[in-house]
Coordinates of C-alpha atoms and ligand atoms in Angstrom, one line a residue:
M220 CA 0.0 0.0 0.0
K221 CA 1.2 3.5 -0.8
F222 CA -0.7 5.5 1.8
F223 CA -0.1 8.7 -0.2
E224 CA 0.4 9.6 -3.8
K225 CA 2.9 12.4 -3.2
V226 CA 4.7 13.6 -0.1
L227 CA 6.7 16.8 0.4
I228 CA 9.8 16.4 2.6
A229 CA 10.4 19.7 4.5
N230 CA 14.0 19.0 5.3
R231 CA 17.4 18.5 3.8
G232 CA 20.5 16.3 4.0
E233 CA 20.6 12.7 5.1
I234 CA 17.1 12.7 6.8
A235 CA 15.4 14.1 3.6
I236 CA 17.0 11.2 1.7
R237 CA 16.0 8.7 4.4
V238 CA 12.4 9.7 4.1
M239 CA 12.5 9.7 0.3
R240 CA 14.0 6.2 0.3
A241 CA 10.9 4.9 2.2
C242 CA 8.7 6.7 -0.2
R243 CA 10.4 5.3 -3.2
E244 CA 10.1 1.7 -1.8
L245 CA 6.3 2.4 -1.3
G246 CA 5.9 4.0 -4.8
V247 CA 5.1 7.4 -3.3
E248 CA 6.3 10.4 -5.3
T249 CA 8.6 12.8 -3.5
V250 CA 8.9 16.6 -3.5
A251 CA 12.1 18.2 -2.2
I252 CA 12.6 21.8 -1.1
Y253 CA 16.0 23.5 -1.1
S254 CA 17.7 26.8 -0.2
D255 CA 20.3 28.8 -2.1
A256 CA 23.0 26.8 -0.2
D257 CA 21.6 23.4 -1.3
T258 CA 21.2 23.8 -5.1
N259 CA 23.6 20.9 -5.6
A260 CA 22.6 18.8 -2.6
L261 CA 21.9 15.1 -2.9
H262 CA 18.3 15.3 -1.5
V263 CA 17.4 17.7 -4.4
K264 CA 18.6 15.1 -7.0
Y265 CA 17.0 12.2 -5.2
A266 CA 13.5 13.6 -5.2
D267 CA 11.1 13.3 -8.1
E268 CA 10.5 17.1 -8.0
A269 CA 12.4 19.9 -6.2
F270 CA 11.4 23.5 -5.4
H271 CA 13.6 26.4 -4.3
V272 CA 12.2 27.9 -1.1
G273 CA 14.6 30.7 -0.3
E274 CA 18.0 32.0 0.8
A275 CA 20.5 30.0 2.8
P276 CA 19.6 31.1 6.4
P277 CA 17.0 28.6 7.8
S278 CA 14.5 31.4 8.6
K279 CA 14.4 32.3 4.9
S280 CA 14.0 28.7 3.6
Y281 CA 13.6 25.6 5.7
L282 CA 11.6 27.5 8.4
N283 CA 9.6 29.5 5.9
I284 CA 6.1 28.0 6.6
D285 CA 4.3 30.2 4.0
R286 CA 6.6 29.3 1.2
I287 CA 6.7 25.6 2.1
L288 CA 2.9 25.3 2.2
E289 CA 2.7 27.2 -1.1
V290 CA 5.1 24.6 -2.7
A291 CA 3.1 21.7 -1.1
K292 CA -0.1 23.0 -2.8
K293 CA 1.6 23.8 -6.1
S294 CA 3.1 20.4 -6.3
G295 CA 0.0 18.6 -5.3
A296 CA 1.6 16.9 -2.3
E297 CA -1.0 15.5 0.1
A298 CA 1.3 15.2 3.1
V299 CA 4.4 16.8 4.6
H300 CA 7.1 14.9 6.4
P301 CA 9.1 17.3 8.5
G302 CA 12.1 15.0 9.3
Y303 CA 13.9 16.2 12.5
G304 CA 15.0 19.7 13.4
F305 CA 13.6 22.7 11.5
L306 CA 9.8 22.5 11.6
A307 CA 9.5 19.0 13.0
E308 CA 8.4 20.2 16.5
N309 CA 6.8 23.4 15.5
Y310 CA 3.1 23.1 16.5
R311 CA 2.2 26.2 14.5
F312 CA 3.4 24.5 11.3
A313 CA 1.4 21.3 12.1
H314 CA -1.6 23.5 12.7
R315 CA -1.2 25.4 9.4
C316 CA -0.9 22.0 7.6
L317 CA -4.2 21.0 9.2
E318 CA -5.9 24.3 8.2
D319 CA -4.6 23.9 4.6
G320 CA -5.8 20.3 4.3
I321 CA -2.3 18.8 4.1
T322 CA -1.5 15.8 6.3
F323 CA 1.4 16.5 8.8
I324 CA 3.3 13.3 9.2
G325 CA 3.6 13.4 13.0
P326 CA 1.4 13.8 16.1
S327 CA -1.4 16.4 16.4
W328 CA -0.4 20.1 16.8
K329 CA -1.9 20.0 20.3
T330 CA 0.4 17.1 21.4
I331 CA 3.4 18.9 19.9
E332 CA 2.5 22.1 21.7
M333 CA 2.1 20.3 25.1
M334 CA 5.4 18.4 24.7
G335 CA 7.3 21.5 23.5
S336 CA 7.2 22.7 27.1
K337 CA 9.5 20.8 29.3
I338 CA 7.8 22.3 32.3
G339 CA 4.3 21.4 31.1
S340 CA 5.1 17.9 30.0
K341 CA 6.9 17.2 33.3
K342 CA 3.8 18.3 35.2
T343 CA 1.5 16.0 33.1
M344 CA 3.8 13.1 33.6
R345 CA 4.1 13.7 37.3
D346 CA 0.3 13.7 37.5
V347 CA 0.0 10.3 35.8
G348 CA 2.6 8.8 38.1
V349 CA 5.6 8.7 35.8
P350 CA 8.8 9.5 37.8
V351 CA 10.4 12.9 36.9
V352 CA 13.7 14.5 37.9
P353 CA 13.2 16.4 41.1
G354 CA 13.1 20.2 40.6
T355 CA 10.9 23.3 40.3
E356 CA 7.3 22.5 39.3
G357 CA 7.0 25.6 37.1
G358 CA 9.3 28.3 35.7
V359 CA 11.7 30.1 38.0
R360 CA 10.1 33.4 39.0
N361 CA 13.0 35.0 40.9
V362 CA 16.4 34.2 42.3
D363 CA 15.2 33.9 45.9
E364 CA 12.7 31.1 44.9
A365 CA 15.5 29.4 42.9
R366 CA 17.8 29.5 45.9
K367 CA 15.2 28.0 48.2
I368 CA 14.4 25.1 45.8
S369 CA 18.0 24.4 44.9
G370 CA 18.8 24.3 48.7
E371 CA 16.0 21.8 49.2
I372 CA 16.9 19.4 46.3
G373 CA 20.6 19.9 46.9
Y374 CA 23.4 21.0 44.6
P375 CA 24.6 20.5 41.9
V376 CA 21.5 21.7 40.1
L377 CA 20.8 22.2 36.4
V378 CA 19.2 25.4 34.9
K379 CA 17.2 24.4 31.9
A380 CA 15.2 26.2 29.2
S381 CA 11.5 25.1 29.2
A382 CA 11.3 25.5 25.4
G383 CA 14.9 24.1 25.1
G384 CA 16.4 21.6 22.7
G385 CA 19.9 20.6 21.6
G386 CA 21.3 21.3 25.1
I387 CA 21.0 25.0 24.5
G388 CA 20.6 27.2 27.6
M389 CA 21.4 24.3 29.9
Q390 CA 23.9 25.1 32.7
V391 CA 25.2 23.1 35.7
V392 CA 25.4 25.0 39.0
E393 CA 27.7 23.6 41.5
D394 CA 26.8 25.8 44.5
E395 CA 24.7 28.8 45.5
S396 CA 27.2 31.3 44.4
G397 CA 26.7 30.5 40.7
L398 CA 23.0 30.4 40.7
E399 CA 22.0 33.9 40.0
E400 CA 24.3 34.3 37.1
A401 CA 23.2 30.9 35.6
I402 CA 19.6 31.9 35.8
N403 CA 20.1 35.2 34.1
A404 CA 22.3 33.7 31.4
G405 CA 19.8 30.9 30.9
M406 CA 16.9 33.3 30.5
R407 CA 18.9 35.4 28.0
I408 CA 20.0 32.4 25.9
A409 CA 16.5 30.8 26.0
G410 CA 14.8 34.1 25.0
S411 CA 17.0 34.6 22.0
A412 CA 17.1 30.9 20.9
F413 CA 13.5 29.9 21.5
G414 CA 11.5 33.1 21.9
D415 CA 10.6 32.0 25.4
S416 CA 12.9 32.9 28.3
T417 CA 11.3 30.6 30.9
V418 CA 13.9 28.5 32.8
F419 CA 13.4 25.9 35.5
I420 CA 15.7 24.0 37.9
E421 CA 16.3 20.3 38.1
K422 CA 18.5 18.2 40.3
Y423 CA 21.7 17.5 38.4
L424 CA 22.0 13.8 38.3
V425 CA 25.6 12.5 38.6
K426 CA 26.8 10.1 35.9
P427 CA 23.3 9.2 34.6
R428 CA 22.7 7.1 31.5
H429 CA 20.4 8.5 28.8
I430 CA 17.9 5.7 27.9
E431 CA 15.0 6.4 25.6
F432 CA 12.1 4.3 24.2
Q433 CA 10.8 4.4 20.7
I434 CA 7.0 4.6 20.5
L435 CA 4.5 4.1 17.7
A436 CA 0.9 5.0 18.3
D437 CA -1.9 4.9 15.8
E438 CA -5.3 6.8 15.6
H439 CA -7.2 3.7 16.7
G440 CA -5.8 3.7 20.3
H441 CA -3.0 1.2 19.8
T442 CA 0.4 2.2 21.3
V443 CA 3.5 0.0 21.2
H444 CA 7.1 0.5 22.0
L445 CA 10.1 -0.6 19.8
F446 CA 12.4 -1.1 22.8
E447 CA 15.1 1.2 24.0
R448 CA 18.2 3.0 22.8
E449 CA 21.0 4.2 25.0
C450 CA 22.5 7.6 24.0
S451 CA 24.9 8.3 26.8
I452 CA 27.9 9.2 24.7
Q453 CA 27.4 12.9 24.3
R454 CA 29.2 16.1 23.7
R455 CA 27.7 19.4 25.0
H456 CA 24.6 17.4 26.0
Q457 CA 24.2 16.3 22.4
K458 CA 24.3 12.7 21.3
L459 CA 27.3 11.3 19.4
V460 CA 26.9 7.5 19.7
E461 CA 23.7 5.5 20.3
E462 CA 23.1 1.8 20.7
S463 CA 20.2 -0.6 21.0
P464 CA 19.6 -2.5 23.2
C465 CA 21.0 -0.6 26.3
S466 CA 23.9 -2.8 27.6
I467 CA 22.6 -2.8 31.2
M468 CA 18.9 -3.4 30.4
T469 CA 17.2 -6.2 32.3
E470 CA 13.8 -7.7 31.6
E471 CA 12.5 -6.2 34.8
L472 CA 13.8 -2.7 34.1
R473 CA 12.5 -2.8 30.5
E474 CA 9.1 -3.8 31.7
R475 CA 8.9 -0.8 34.1
M476 CA 10.5 1.8 31.7
S477 CA 8.4 0.7 28.7
A478 CA 5.2 0.9 30.7
S479 CA 6.1 4.4 31.7
A480 CA 6.9 5.3 28.1
I481 CA 3.6 4.1 27.0
A482 CA 1.9 5.9 29.9
V483 CA 3.6 9.1 28.6
A484 CA 2.3 8.6 25.1
K485 CA -1.2 7.8 26.3
A486 CA -1.2 10.9 28.6
S487 CA -0.5 13.1 25.7
D488 CA -2.9 11.5 23.2
Y489 CA 0.1 10.6 21.2
T490 CA -0.1 9.5 17.6
N491 CA 2.7 8.6 15.1
A492 CA 6.3 7.9 16.0
G493 CA 7.9 9.5 19.0
T494 CA 10.6 9.0 21.6
V495 CA 10.3 9.1 25.4
E496 CA 13.6 10.1 27.0
F497 CA 14.6 9.1 30.5
L498 CA 17.7 9.6 32.6
Y499 CA 18.7 6.5 34.5
C500 CA 20.8 6.7 37.7
D501 CA 21.4 4.2 40.5
G502 CA 18.5 1.9 39.7
N503 CA 16.0 4.7 39.3
Y504 CA 14.8 6.4 36.1
Y505 CA 13.2 9.7 35.5
F506 CA 11.2 11.1 32.6
M507 CA 13.1 14.0 30.9
E508 CA 11.1 14.8 27.8
M509 CA 9.3 13.4 24.8
N510 CA 10.5 14.2 21.3
T511 CA 7.5 14.4 19.0
R512 CA 9.2 13.4 15.8
L513 CA 11.5 10.9 14.1
Q514 CA 14.8 10.9 15.9
V515 CA 18.3 10.9 14.3
E516 CA 19.0 7.6 15.9
H517 CA 15.8 5.8 14.7
T518 CA 18.1 3.8 12.4
I519 CA 19.4 1.5 15.2
T520 CA 15.9 0.6 16.3
E521 CA 15.2 -0.3 12.7
L522 CA 18.2 -2.6 12.6
V523 CA 17.3 -4.5 15.8
T524 CA 13.5 -4.7 15.2
G525 CA 13.4 -5.0 11.4
I526 CA 10.6 -2.4 11.4
D527 CA 10.9 0.6 9.0
I528 CA 9.8 3.4 11.2
V529 CA 9.4 6.0 8.4
K530 CA 7.0 3.7 6.6
Q531 CA 5.0 3.2 9.8
Q532 CA 4.9 7.0 10.1
L533 CA 3.3 7.3 6.7
A534 CA 0.8 4.5 7.4
I535 CA -0.2 6.0 10.7
A536 CA -0.6 9.4 9.2
A537 CA -2.9 7.9 6.5
G538 CA -5.1 6.5 9.3
E539 CA -3.9 2.9 9.1
P540 CA -3.8 0.8 12.2
I541 CA -0.4 -0.5 13.4
P542 CA -0.1 -3.9 11.8
F543 CA 1.4 -5.7 14.8
G544 CA 0.7 -5.9 18.5
Q545 CA 3.4 -5.6 21.2
E546 CA 4.0 -9.4 21.2
G547 CA 4.7 -9.2 17.5
I548 CA 7.7 -6.9 18.0
S549 CA 11.0 -8.5 19.1
I550 CA 14.6 -7.3 19.4
R551 CA 17.4 -9.3 17.8
G552 CA 21.2 -8.6 17.9
H553 CA 22.8 -5.3 18.6
A554 CA 23.1 -2.0 16.7
I555 CA 25.3 1.0 17.1
E556 CA 25.2 4.4 15.4
C557 CA 28.1 6.9 15.2
R558 CA 27.1 10.4 14.2
I559 CA 29.7 11.8 11.7
N560 CA 29.9 15.5 12.1
A561 CA 32.0 17.9 10.1
E562 CA 33.8 19.3 13.2
D563 CA 37.2 19.1 14.9
P564 CA 37.1 16.8 17.9
L565 CA 40.4 18.3 19.1
N566 CA 39.2 21.9 18.9
N567 CA 36.2 21.7 21.2
F568 CA 34.1 20.3 18.3
A569 CA 34.3 23.5 16.3
A570 CA 32.4 23.1 13.1
D571 CA 34.6 22.6 10.1
P572 CA 32.6 23.2 7.0
G573 CA 34.3 22.9 3.6
K574 CA 34.5 20.8 0.5
I575 CA 34.8 17.1 0.4
V576 CA 37.7 16.2 -1.9
R577 CA 37.8 12.5 -1.5
Y578 CA 35.1 10.2 -0.3
R579 CA 34.8 6.4 0.0
S580 CA 31.9 4.8 2.0
P581 CA 32.2 1.6 4.0
G582 CA 30.1 -1.4 3.3
G583 CA 29.9 -5.2 3.8
P584 CA 28.1 -7.2 6.5
G585 CA 26.0 -5.3 9.0
V586 CA 26.8 -1.8 7.8
R587 CA 24.2 0.9 7.2
L588 CA 25.2 4.4 6.1
D589 CA 22.7 7.2 5.9
S590 CA 24.4 10.2 4.3
G591 CA 23.8 13.3 2.2
I592 CA 27.3 13.9 1.0
H593 CA 29.5 13.0 -2.0
V594 CA 32.9 14.0 -3.6
G595 CA 32.9 17.7 -4.4
Y596 CA 30.1 18.4 -2.0
A597 CA 30.6 21.7 -0.2
I598 CA 29.2 21.5 3.3
P599 CA 27.2 24.7 3.9
T600 CA 27.9 26.8 7.0
N601 CA 24.3 27.5 7.6
Y602 CA 23.1 24.1 9.0
D603 CA 23.8 21.4 11.5
S604 CA 27.3 19.9 11.2
M605 CA 26.1 16.3 11.0
I606 CA 26.8 14.9 7.6
S607 CA 26.2 11.2 7.9
K608 CA 25.3 8.4 10.2
L609 CA 27.3 5.2 10.3
C610 CA 25.5 2.3 11.8
T611 CA 26.5 -1.3 12.4
Y612 CA 24.6 -4.4 13.3
G613 CA 25.9 -7.6 14.8
Y614 CA 24.8 -10.8 16.4
N615 CA 25.8 -9.3 19.7
R616 CA 27.2 -6.0 21.1
M617 CA 30.9 -7.1 20.5
E618 CA 30.2 -7.9 16.9
A619 CA 28.5 -4.6 16.4
I620 CA 31.6 -2.9 17.9
E621 CA 34.0 -4.9 15.8
R622 CA 32.0 -4.0 12.7
M623 CA 32.0 -0.4 13.6
R624 CA 35.8 -0.4 14.1
R625 CA 36.1 -2.0 10.6
A626 CA 33.6 0.3 9.0
I627 CA 35.4 3.4 10.4
Y628 CA 38.6 2.1 8.8
E629 CA 36.9 1.8 5.5
Y630 CA 35.3 5.2 5.7
V631 CA 37.4 7.9 4.0
I632 CA 36.3 11.5 4.1
I633 CA 39.0 14.0 3.1
G634 CA 38.6 17.7 2.9
V635 CA 37.0 18.5 6.2
K636 CA 37.7 17.4 9.8
T637 CA 35.2 14.9 11.1
T638 CA 34.3 13.0 14.3
L639 CA 35.4 9.8 12.6
P640 CA 38.7 9.6 14.5
L641 CA 36.9 10.2 17.8
H642 CA 34.5 7.3 17.1
H643 CA 37.6 5.2 16.3
A644 CA 38.9 6.1 19.8
I645 CA 35.5 5.4 21.5
M646 CA 35.1 2.0 19.8
H647 CA 38.6 1.0 21.2
N648 CA 38.0 2.5 24.7
K649 CA 38.0 -0.3 27.3
Q650 CA 35.3 1.4 29.4
F651 CA 33.0 1.7 26.3
V652 CA 33.6 -1.9 25.3
E653 CA 32.7 -3.0 28.8
G654 CA 29.4 -1.0 28.5
N655 CA 30.4 1.2 31.4
T656 CA 29.1 4.6 30.1
H657 CA 27.3 7.7 31.3
T658 CA 26.5 11.1 29.9
G659 CA 29.8 12.6 31.1
F660 CA 31.8 9.8 29.5
L661 CA 33.7 12.0 27.0
L662 CA 34.5 14.5 29.8
E663 CA 36.3 12.0 32.0
E664 CA 39.9 12.9 32.3
H665 CA 41.6 9.5 31.6
I666 CA 39.3 9.0 28.6
A667 CA 40.1 12.5 27.3
R668 CA 43.8 11.6 27.3
T669 CA 43.4 8.3 25.4
L670 CA 41.0 10.0 23.0
N671 CA 43.6 12.6 22.2
R672 CA 46.2 10.0 21.3
Y673 CA 43.7 8.1 19.1
V674 CA 42.5 11.2 17.4
R675 CA 46.0 12.2 16.4
E676 CA 46.9 8.6 15.3
E677 CA 43.8 8.5 13.2
E678 CA 44.4 11.9 11.7
T679 CA 47.9 10.7 10.6
R680 CA 46.3 7.7 9.0
I681 CA 43.8 9.8 7.1
Q682 CA 46.6 12.1 5.9
T683 CA 48.6 9.0 4.7
L684 CA 45.5 7.7 3.0
G685 CA 44.8 11.1 1.4
A686 CA 48.4 11.3 0.1
S687 CA 48.1 7.8 -1.6
L688 CA 44.7 8.7 -3.0
R689 CA 46.0 12.0 -4.4
Q690 CA 48.7 10.1 -6.2
G691 CA 46.1 7.7 -7.6
K692 CA 47.3 4.8 -5.5
E693 CA 43.9 3.5 -4.5
V694 CA 45.3 0.0 -3.7
A695 CA 48.1 1.3 -1.6
A696 CA 45.7 3.4 0.3
I697 CA 43.4 0.5 1.0
S698 CA 46.3 -1.7 2.2
A699 CA 47.6 1.1 4.4
A700 CA 44.2 1.2 6.1
V701 CA 44.1 -2.5 6.5
N702 CA 47.7 -2.6 8.0
V703 CA 46.8 0.0 10.6
Y704 CA 43.7 -2.0 11.4
L705 CA 45.7 -5.2 11.9
H706 CA 48.2 -3.3 14.0
H707 CA 45.4 -2.1 16.3
K708 CA 43.9 -5.6 16.6
K709 CA 47.2 -6.9 17.7
N710 CA 47.6 -4.3 20.3
A711 CA 44.0 -4.2 21.5
Ligands
ADP967 P1 17.6 19.1 25.1 O1 16.2 19.0 24.8 O2 18.2 20.5 25.1 O3 18.4 18.2 24.2 P2 17.4 17.2 27.3 O4 16.5 17.6 28.4 O5 16.9 16.2 26.3 O6 17.8 18.6 26.6 O7 18.8 16.7 27.9 C1 19.9 16.5 27.1 C2 21.0 15.9 27.9 O8 21.4 16.7 29.0 C3 20.7 14.6 28.6 O9 20.9 13.5 27.7 C4 21.7 14.6 29.7 O10 23.0 14.2 29.2 C5 21.7 16.0 30.1 N1 20.8 16.3 31.2 C6 19.5 16.8 31.1 N2 18.9 16.8 32.3 C7 19.8 16.4 33.2 C8 19.8 16.2 34.7 N3 18.7 16.6 35.4 N4 20.9 15.7 35.3 C9 22.0 15.4 34.5 N5 22.1 15.5 33.2 C10 21.0 16.0 32.5

């Protein structure tokens, strides 16, 4: 079944292509949109039709609701898939789609609005008995109140933006002396980034794990979960490596957490695909937020469950019931995703946009690569620095890790600095291999030291590879890569 004749994808890069791939398999026609910065982008070429929507800055193009809806109507698209980022969690956009008779592939605008407020959603979840991180019940009204509550819950505390996302506006406060400044800064940052300066305070959990559940809910009252993902390897509170299942998950814990995740979805009248995020610490878990969209890391869930989440999104949006019950969904093997960002891991992850001069993608057993790049592609400065997602699947966690190490060696991106060498280091890190991770993993001192060494080693390898490739010595380059790989295996 096709579900729709034609779908507009209101996004760019790898996720636009990911959605178009599902559409192509279903026989659904696709409409791409693009900005001045993306005239040569892969997603534009992949689509059946493509429309220019404006200048490079997102506010002029990928966030330009009027223009995007104009294109949807002109092209005859019946539905819009927002991907992630940009308009994906913008309830006004979902509402405008509804008004214009275009199906928004996601939950209702009301659910998006409710979940868009971290304060509001925490309150709802507390009311239905889902555990939440201790903290203020509403926004912080003044510093005195903040001082009182922080004293009660105990330092360290975290100042968070209610409308926040991407870790923006989040600050850890170690003791009372830093509180006032953090609140003022948090309000300022939140106001300019989200147009809502409300901040709140939460207990800062020490060394928690980030564990989230993938949810699917249809319009006929069926809600299921597609198991969990662990996303504890982060930089600046943003995910870098994700895996499924979580390495410390037990049947008993999964039972409890998935029941809470489904309760969260039910309490918000959720429909379509969504993710319920929890922090896990010392045997307890706490609801953090629900992301009302497709997540970057949905790929690993697809690998371990065999379910195409994007196709399910289209089916649900078309009013179809979910074709399986909870007992029909199982998890098999282990999958890992590494986010490949064009940034310098040795320079505080500073973005490193530029032109890709050499490119070779990995392949073979258990490898999935979702990317929007190619040789000669100039990475624009206007958008997120993530350029591809490298995923591996294995019979068990160790095989998924081994395959990731191998795939990283095969992956050649020359022209911009990337997080590839950092992933190489993480995949060889003893603590990671043992599954002993937490959200501060990359900040730990001894790990930082090893990472530095690995990053430099890997950069040398990439330079050697680049030199061979420039001289046209493809075979020499491949054998150089294999030799380094064997060397590492011997010393592992
Ligand atoms: P955002 O929506 O800005 O991405 P989240 O609320 O999803 O923010 O949190 C992102 C990350 O920040 C979490 O995965 C975790 O690493 C960290 N974090 C958030 N809240 C807490 C907390 N109360 N204690 C410790 N770490 C936290």
